[in-house]
Amino acid sequence: EAGVTQFPSHSVIEKGQTVTLRCDPISGHDNLYWYRRVMGKEIKFLLHFVKESKQDESGMPNNRFLAERTGGTYSTLKVQPAELEDSGVYFCASSQAIYNEQFFGPGTRLTVL
Amino acid sequence: AQSVTQPDIHITVSEGASLELRCNYSYGATPYLFWYVQSPGQGLQLLLKYFSGDTLVQGIKGFEAEFKRSQSSFNLRKPSVHWSDAAEYFCAVGPGYSSASKIIFGSGTRLSIRP
């Protein structure tokens, strides 16, 4: 069984540009989560989807970040326009039920120059 | 406020030596506690978790952790480390049956192994 996959593994963009990160959860997992880790800090929750609905988006830093999960399968996280402080590693996780173990992907390392 | 503290940013131990990684938490209700490991180029992998019951929890790769409510701690231990244990380790709390879905992580402890 394939695990959580994320694309790209690394993205380097300039300040002001747009970047879209993609996450493919484990097949059959209704719950999908986004987290991020900025340099040297802890991993922080961004938001949680149940199928295509946003269950909790309390961690989204500002309106430059837009997450979607059309059809309840893969999810995208768009940053527009990107700022220097958006640099970090963005993790995606999925779980079958809300209180089940969350399985994490390898992360996307975003560098904003 | 809910938080997790890992006081050691970087630890180096010799191969074959014992290991203890410290974790303290602040949580309003009975915590659900986790340890994750991230090896280079890999995602976060769950090592072990504590929900209730026996306070000494066994995990994968020979790791164990002990929940001490009086000290608000959940330290990770391994009796003899291997070179392949070099990685970054994260302590975390949540989610629980009455809490939100998000996991709250500590800032991580990077483990290096001395040959």
XYZ file of C-alpha atoms in Angstrom:
228
model
C 0.000 0.000 0.000
C 1.384 3.369 -1.012
C 1.978 5.896 1.717
C 1.276 9.604 1.699
C 3.035 11.264 -1.198
C 3.899 14.899 -1.677
C 5.002 16.834 -4.717
C 7.371 18.501 -5.287
C 9.975 17.386 -2.810
C 11.695 20.751 -3.033
C 10.645 24.084 -4.496
C 12.717 27.245 -4.796
C 10.842 30.411 -5.756
C 11.300 34.139 -5.513
C 9.366 36.383 -3.198
C 6.076 37.368 -4.769
C 5.715 34.241 -6.871
C 3.058 31.574 -6.493
C 3.691 27.981 -5.489
C 1.307 25.041 -5.300
C 2.082 22.011 -3.173
C 0.289 18.750 -3.679
C -0.522 15.918 -1.299
C -1.906 12.497 -2.152
C -3.197 10.753 0.965
C -3.374 7.035 1.538
C -6.264 5.623 -0.455
C -9.449 5.526 1.587
C -8.313 8.055 4.171
C -11.009 10.685 4.581
C -8.913 12.866 6.885
C -6.103 14.963 5.473
C -3.919 17.370 7.419
C -1.366 19.998 6.512
C 1.469 20.996 8.851
C 4.569 23.075 8.361
C 7.901 23.564 10.035
C 9.706 26.832 9.606
C 13.439 26.892 10.216
C 14.382 25.671 13.683
C 10.857 25.821 15.014
C 8.298 23.189 15.886
C 6.006 21.525 13.383
C 2.720 23.436 13.404
C -0.745 22.435 12.320
C -2.242 24.343 9.406
C -5.557 22.707 8.621
C -7.623 19.544 8.517
C -9.941 18.241 5.808
C -12.617 15.637 6.250
C -13.232 14.497 2.716
C -13.574 17.751 0.777
C -14.676 19.890 3.735
C -12.405 22.003 5.913
C -12.887 20.732 9.461
C -10.369 23.039 11.117
C -8.322 25.748 9.473
C -7.275 27.536 12.629
C -3.584 27.165 11.849
C -3.584 28.867 8.465
C -1.266 31.867 8.905
C -3.008 34.338 6.593
C -5.071 34.684 3.427
C -2.059 34.137 1.191
C -2.532 30.441 1.865
C -5.316 28.538 0.112
C -5.943 24.837 0.597
C -8.312 22.758 -1.480
C -9.335 19.155 -1.627
C -11.638 18.758 -4.575
C -13.444 15.434 -4.672
C -12.033 14.437 -1.316
C -8.920 12.845 -2.774
C -5.678 14.774 -3.209
C -5.155 18.205 -1.743
C -3.298 21.295 -2.863
C -1.850 24.102 -0.804
C -1.251 27.310 -2.722
C 0.844 30.174 -1.443
C 0.205 33.423 -3.310
C 2.201 35.614 -3.161
C 5.016 33.856 -1.348
C 6.992 35.738 1.317
C 10.399 34.993 2.798
C 8.880 33.776 6.073
C 6.965 31.065 4.208
C 10.180 29.077 3.773
C 10.123 25.766 5.564
C 8.998 22.177 5.217
C 5.340 21.490 4.551
C 4.051 18.115 5.707
C 0.877 16.381 4.769
C -0.702 13.574 6.776
C -3.768 11.405 6.439
C -5.810 9.174 8.685
C -8.708 6.827 8.188
C -10.772 8.240 11.036
C -10.306 11.419 12.991
C -8.780 9.740 16.050
C -6.686 7.206 14.173
C -2.948 7.440 13.634
C -1.919 10.157 11.219
C 0.490 8.925 8.544
C 2.885 11.570 7.318
C 4.386 12.206 3.928
C 8.063 13.102 3.360
C 7.327 16.811 3.166
C 7.938 19.547 0.623
C 10.825 21.872 1.343
C 9.897 25.388 0.221
C 12.597 28.009 -0.150
C 11.527 31.584 -0.866
C 14.380 33.854 -1.991
C -2.207 26.680 26.471
C -1.200 23.315 25.093
C 2.507 22.959 24.436
C 5.335 20.468 24.206
C 8.904 21.176 25.266
C 11.953 19.253 24.152
C 14.825 20.904 26.012
C 17.628 19.231 24.056
C 18.135 20.546 20.533
C 20.993 18.186 19.668
C 22.350 15.084 21.402
C 25.323 12.942 20.451
C 25.759 9.453 21.878
C 28.133 6.626 21.106
C 26.871 3.594 19.260
C 25.801 0.991 21.789
C 25.228 3.537 24.532
C 21.863 4.145 26.150
C 19.659 7.056 25.146
C 17.071 9.212 26.841
C 15.320 12.075 25.067
C 13.355 14.425 27.258
C 9.847 15.704 26.690
C 7.576 17.807 28.886
C 4.047 18.816 28.002
C 1.355 21.216 29.074
C -2.150 20.010 28.344
C -5.517 20.786 29.911
C -6.961 17.285 29.814
C -5.542 13.790 29.917
C -2.979 13.879 27.161
C -2.550 11.591 24.242
C 1.221 11.454 23.742
C 3.356 10.462 20.796
C 6.946 10.175 19.680
C 7.740 10.534 15.976
C 11.041 10.113 14.177
C 12.158 11.702 10.944
C 15.131 10.190 9.181
C 16.823 12.156 6.399
C 14.620 12.311 3.304
C 11.804 10.450 5.025
C 8.451 11.436 6.418
C 7.520 11.440 10.073
C 7.163 7.911 11.422
C 5.273 7.071 14.594
C 7.552 5.348 17.123
C 5.032 4.886 19.906
C 1.964 6.384 21.522
C 0.325 6.584 24.925
C -3.427 6.797 25.329
C -4.092 5.196 28.713
C -3.185 2.208 30.860
C 0.349 1.058 31.470
C 2.571 4.106 31.727
C 5.543 2.329 30.148
C 4.933 2.096 26.431
C 6.862 -0.058 24.009
C 7.378 1.085 20.456
C 9.087 0.088 17.268
C 12.849 -0.170 16.750
C 13.437 -1.016 20.407
C 12.249 2.317 21.796
C 10.144 2.810 24.890
C 8.697 5.804 26.698
C 7.362 6.359 30.185
C 4.456 8.639 31.003
C 4.870 10.423 34.338
C 1.808 12.510 35.122
C 3.350 14.093 38.228
C 6.250 15.435 36.164
C 4.258 16.111 32.960
C 6.907 14.132 31.142
C 7.039 11.509 28.434
C 10.717 10.684 27.949
C 11.901 8.393 25.183
C 14.508 5.726 25.930
C 16.527 3.084 24.172
C 18.999 0.790 25.961
C 21.509 0.567 23.110
C 21.512 2.872 20.081
C 22.484 1.868 16.576
C 23.984 4.099 13.891
C 20.660 3.902 12.026
C 18.951 5.708 14.910
C 20.529 8.982 13.832
C 17.518 11.145 13.034
C 15.336 13.888 14.441
C 12.841 12.958 17.137
C 9.622 14.783 17.902
C 7.437 14.508 20.969
C 3.782 15.430 20.437
C 0.363 15.597 22.104
C -3.205 15.031 20.835
C -5.596 14.331 19.302
C -7.851 12.794 21.847
C -11.498 11.842 21.980
C -12.551 15.245 23.243
C -9.958 17.449 21.655
C -9.267 18.897 18.251
C -7.751 16.869 15.494
C -4.444 18.656 15.368
C -1.207 17.256 16.761
C 0.975 19.663 18.733
C 4.674 19.013 18.289
C 7.771 19.892 20.220
C 10.660 21.553 18.422
C 12.534 18.286 17.966
C 15.792 16.733 19.149
C 18.429 15.851 16.599
C 20.290 12.666 17.505
C 23.790 12.008 16.201
C 25.585 8.707 16.730
C 29.306 8.588 17.405
C 30.950 5.479 15.880
